[in-house]
Coordinates of C-alpha atoms and ligand atoms in Angstrom, one line a residue:
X16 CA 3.3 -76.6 23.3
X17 CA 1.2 -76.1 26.4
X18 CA -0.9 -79.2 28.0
X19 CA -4.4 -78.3 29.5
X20 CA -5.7 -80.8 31.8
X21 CA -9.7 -81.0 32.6
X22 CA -10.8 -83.3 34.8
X23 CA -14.3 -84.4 35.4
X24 CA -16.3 -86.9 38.1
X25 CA -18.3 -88.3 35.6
X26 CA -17.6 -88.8 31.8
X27 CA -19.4 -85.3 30.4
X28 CA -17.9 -83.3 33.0
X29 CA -14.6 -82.0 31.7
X30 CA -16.0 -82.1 28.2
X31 CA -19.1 -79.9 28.9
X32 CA -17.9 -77.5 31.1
X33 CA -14.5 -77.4 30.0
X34 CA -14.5 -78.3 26.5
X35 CA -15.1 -74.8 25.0
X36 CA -11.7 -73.5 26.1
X37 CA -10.1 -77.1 25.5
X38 CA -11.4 -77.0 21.8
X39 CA -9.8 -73.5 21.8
X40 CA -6.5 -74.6 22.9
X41 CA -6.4 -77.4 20.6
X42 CA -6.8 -74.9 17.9
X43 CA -4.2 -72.7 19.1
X44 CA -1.8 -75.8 19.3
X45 CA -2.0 -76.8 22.5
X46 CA -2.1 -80.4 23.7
X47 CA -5.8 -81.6 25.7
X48 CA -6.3 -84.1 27.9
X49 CA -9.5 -85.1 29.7
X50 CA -9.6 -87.3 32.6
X51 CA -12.9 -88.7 33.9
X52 CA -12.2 -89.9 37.3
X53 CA -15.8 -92.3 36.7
X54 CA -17.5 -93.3 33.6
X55 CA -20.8 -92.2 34.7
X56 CA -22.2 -95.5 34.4
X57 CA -25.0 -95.1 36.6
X58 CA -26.5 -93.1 34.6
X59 CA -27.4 -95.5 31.9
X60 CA -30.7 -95.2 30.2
X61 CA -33.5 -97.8 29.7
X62 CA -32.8 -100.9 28.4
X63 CA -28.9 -100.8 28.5
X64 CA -26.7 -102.4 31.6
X65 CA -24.2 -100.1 33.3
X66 CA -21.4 -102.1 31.5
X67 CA -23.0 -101.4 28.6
X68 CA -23.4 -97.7 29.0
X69 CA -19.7 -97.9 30.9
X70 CA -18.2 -98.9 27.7
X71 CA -20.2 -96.3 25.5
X72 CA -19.2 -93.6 27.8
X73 CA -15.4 -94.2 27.5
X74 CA -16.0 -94.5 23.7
X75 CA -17.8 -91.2 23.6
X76 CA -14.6 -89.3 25.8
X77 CA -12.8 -90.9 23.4
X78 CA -14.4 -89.7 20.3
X79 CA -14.7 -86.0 21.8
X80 CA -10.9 -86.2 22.6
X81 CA -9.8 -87.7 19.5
X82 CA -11.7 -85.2 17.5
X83 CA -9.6 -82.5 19.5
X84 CA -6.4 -84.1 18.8
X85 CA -6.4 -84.9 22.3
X86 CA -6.7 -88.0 24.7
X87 CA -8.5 -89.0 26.9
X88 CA -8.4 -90.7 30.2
X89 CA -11.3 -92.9 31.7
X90 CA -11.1 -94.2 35.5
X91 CA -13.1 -97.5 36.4
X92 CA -13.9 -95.9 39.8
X93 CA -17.4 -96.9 40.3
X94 CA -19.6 -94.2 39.6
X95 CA -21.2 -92.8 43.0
X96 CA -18.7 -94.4 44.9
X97 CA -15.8 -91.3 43.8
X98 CA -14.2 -90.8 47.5
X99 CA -11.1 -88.6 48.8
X100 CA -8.3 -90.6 49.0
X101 CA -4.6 -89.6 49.2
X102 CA -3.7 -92.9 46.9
X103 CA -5.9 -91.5 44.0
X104 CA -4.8 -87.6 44.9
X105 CA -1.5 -89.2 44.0
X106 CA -2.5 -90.9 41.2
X107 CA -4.3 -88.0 39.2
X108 CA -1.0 -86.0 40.7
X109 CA 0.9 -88.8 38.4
X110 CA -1.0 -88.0 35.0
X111 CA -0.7 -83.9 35.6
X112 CA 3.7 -85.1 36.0
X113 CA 3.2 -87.7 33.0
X114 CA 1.7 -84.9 30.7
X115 CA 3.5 -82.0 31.8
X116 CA 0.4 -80.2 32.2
X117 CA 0.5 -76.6 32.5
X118 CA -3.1 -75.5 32.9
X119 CA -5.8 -77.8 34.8
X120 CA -9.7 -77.5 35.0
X121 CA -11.5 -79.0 37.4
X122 CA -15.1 -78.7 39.4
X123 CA -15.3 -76.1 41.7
X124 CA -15.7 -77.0 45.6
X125 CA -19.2 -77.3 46.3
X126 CA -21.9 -79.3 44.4
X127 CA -25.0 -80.9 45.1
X128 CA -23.0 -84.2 43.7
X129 CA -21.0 -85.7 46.2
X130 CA -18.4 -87.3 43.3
X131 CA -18.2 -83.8 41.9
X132 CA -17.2 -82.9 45.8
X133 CA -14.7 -85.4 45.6
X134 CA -13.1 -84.7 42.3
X135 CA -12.7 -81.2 43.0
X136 CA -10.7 -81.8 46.8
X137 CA -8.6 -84.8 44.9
X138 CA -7.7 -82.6 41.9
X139 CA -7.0 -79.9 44.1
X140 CA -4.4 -82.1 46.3
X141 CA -3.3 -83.5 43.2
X142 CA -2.0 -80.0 41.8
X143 CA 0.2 -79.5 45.1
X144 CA 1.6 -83.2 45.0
X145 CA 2.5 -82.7 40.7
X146 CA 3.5 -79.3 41.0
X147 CA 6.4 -80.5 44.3
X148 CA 9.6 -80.8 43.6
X149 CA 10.2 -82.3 47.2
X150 CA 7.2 -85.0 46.3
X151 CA 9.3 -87.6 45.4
X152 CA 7.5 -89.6 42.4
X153 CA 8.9 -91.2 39.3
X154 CA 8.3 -88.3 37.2
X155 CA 9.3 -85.0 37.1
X156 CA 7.2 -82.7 38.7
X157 CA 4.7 -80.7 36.5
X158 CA 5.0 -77.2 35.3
X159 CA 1.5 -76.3 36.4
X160 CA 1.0 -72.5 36.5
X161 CA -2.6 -72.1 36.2
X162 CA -5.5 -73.9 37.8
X163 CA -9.4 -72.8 37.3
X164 CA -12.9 -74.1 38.4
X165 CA -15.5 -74.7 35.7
X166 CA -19.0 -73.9 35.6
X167 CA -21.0 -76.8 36.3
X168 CA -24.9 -76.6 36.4
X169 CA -24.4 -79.1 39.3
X170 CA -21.5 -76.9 41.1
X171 CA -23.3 -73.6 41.4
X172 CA -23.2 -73.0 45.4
X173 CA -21.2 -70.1 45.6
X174 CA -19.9 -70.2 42.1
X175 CA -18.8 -66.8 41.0
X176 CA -17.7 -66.6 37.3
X177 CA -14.0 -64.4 37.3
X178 CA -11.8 -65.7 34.1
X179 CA -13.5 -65.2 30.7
X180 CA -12.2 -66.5 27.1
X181 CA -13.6 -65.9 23.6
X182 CA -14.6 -69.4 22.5
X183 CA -16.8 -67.7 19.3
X184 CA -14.0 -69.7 17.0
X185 CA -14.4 -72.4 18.9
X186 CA -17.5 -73.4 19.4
X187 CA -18.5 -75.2 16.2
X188 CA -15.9 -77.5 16.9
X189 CA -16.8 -77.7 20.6
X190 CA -20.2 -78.3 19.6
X191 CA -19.5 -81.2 17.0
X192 CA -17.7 -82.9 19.7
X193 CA -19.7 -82.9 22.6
X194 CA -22.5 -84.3 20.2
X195 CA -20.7 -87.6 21.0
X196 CA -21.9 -88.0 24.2
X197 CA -24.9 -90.0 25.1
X198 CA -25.8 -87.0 28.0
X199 CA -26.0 -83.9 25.4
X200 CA -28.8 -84.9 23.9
X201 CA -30.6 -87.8 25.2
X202 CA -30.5 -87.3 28.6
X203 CA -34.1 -87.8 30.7
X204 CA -32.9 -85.9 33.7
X205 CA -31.6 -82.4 31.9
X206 CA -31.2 -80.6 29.3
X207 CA -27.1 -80.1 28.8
X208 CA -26.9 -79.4 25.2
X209 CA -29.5 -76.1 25.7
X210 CA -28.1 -75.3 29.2
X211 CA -24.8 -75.6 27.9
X212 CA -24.8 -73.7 24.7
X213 CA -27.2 -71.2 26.2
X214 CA -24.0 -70.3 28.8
X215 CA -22.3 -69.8 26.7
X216 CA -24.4 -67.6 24.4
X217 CA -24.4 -65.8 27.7
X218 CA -21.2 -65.6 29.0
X219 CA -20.3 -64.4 25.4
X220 CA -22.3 -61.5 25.7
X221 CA -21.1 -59.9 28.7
X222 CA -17.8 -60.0 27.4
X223 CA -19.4 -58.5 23.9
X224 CA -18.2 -61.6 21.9
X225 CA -20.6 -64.4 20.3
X226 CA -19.6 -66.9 22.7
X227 CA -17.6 -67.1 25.8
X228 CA -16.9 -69.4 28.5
X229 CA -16.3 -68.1 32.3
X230 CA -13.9 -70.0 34.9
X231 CA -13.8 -69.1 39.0
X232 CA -10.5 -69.1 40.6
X233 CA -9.6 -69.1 44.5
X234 CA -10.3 -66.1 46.2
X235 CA -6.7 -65.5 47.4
X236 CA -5.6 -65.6 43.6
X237 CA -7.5 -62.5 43.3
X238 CA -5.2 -59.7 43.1
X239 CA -4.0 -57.0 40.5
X240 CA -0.8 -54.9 40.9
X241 CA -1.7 -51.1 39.8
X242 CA 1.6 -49.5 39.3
X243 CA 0.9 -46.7 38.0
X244 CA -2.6 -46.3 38.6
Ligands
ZN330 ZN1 -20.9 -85.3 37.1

């Protein structure tokens, strides 16, 4: 059994972005786990506190986790106030070593969120520190082998879309489950259900399936061996 790893800024993240190819690999088998480094508190609506919304949040991840077999993982970093940090590098470095995680998805570099900025440098670190066996930790380093950025509406500067998957099975499930977050459907500011599903009508099509979901990865990972051409 493989463990996939996503791991979001805010709760919504991981699951939207990531959550077709995690509702996949729960249906293949694999193990899921979602980390939210913040609870995306500060986004609550009208009429509700941030604790309130706090708490509702890490219910949600919760729900959309459990209904992948999954878990999930909810920080109480304040939400907007998700810095770089070496101790929390470390301590995301300790969850990918306590799983075993194989795979981890994470936002790509740039963003015009500054916690997404954050999470994505942290989780980046956080892959070298799990995956060294010279990092001396409790655990035993992680068997991480594959490590891609997600498409975020909010992460699009210099996004380029390079690993596809067939999520067409998947998607029902994926779309059951990310109904439990407040965001999908309520939210004033955007419209993530529609953008969301809409990507991945389109990303399905241009790999000729019903839906798809596309992934960046570093441009020094790029590289095929042709022998023979
Ligand atoms: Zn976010």
């Amino acid at each position: 059994m493989k463990t996939i790893l996503a791991v979001g800024a805010h709760t919504g993240d991981a699951q939207l972005t990531s959550g077709l190819l995690l509702a996949r690999c729960a249906q293949a088998g694999d193990r899921i786990v979602t980390l939210d480094l913040t609870a995306g508190e500060r986004g609550a609506p009208k009429g509700m506190s941030t604790e309130e919304f706090r708490q509702q949040n890490i219910a949600s991840a919760k729900a959309f986790a459990d209904m992948l077999g999954g878990v999930s993982i909810v920080w109480d970093t304040p939400d907007g106030e998700l810095d770089y940090s070496k101790e929390l590098a470390v301590k995301i470095c300790d969850v990918m070593r306590e799983y075993q995680v194989s795979t981890v998805l994470y936002h790509w570099k740039n963003s015009m969120h500054k916690d997404h900025i954050a999470a994505s440098r942290l989780t980046t670190d956080a892959i070298f520190y799990a995956s060294l066996p010279t990092f001396e930790r409790p655990l035993p380093p992680a068997p991480i082998r594959r490590m891609l950025y997600a498409e975020n509406w909010e992460d699009s500067e210099g996004f380029v879309p390079y690993a596809y998957f067939d999520v067409s099975e998947a998607f029902p499930l994926w779309k059951d489950a990310v109904r439990k977050l407040y965001l999908t459907e309520h939210s004033r500011d955007f419209k993530y259900l529609q953008y969301y599903e809409g990507l991945a009508r389109m990303r399905g099509a241009l790999i000729k399936k019903e839906y798809g979901t596309a992934f960046a990865i570093d441009d020094y990972a790029k590289r095929i061996v042709m022998d023979p051409l």
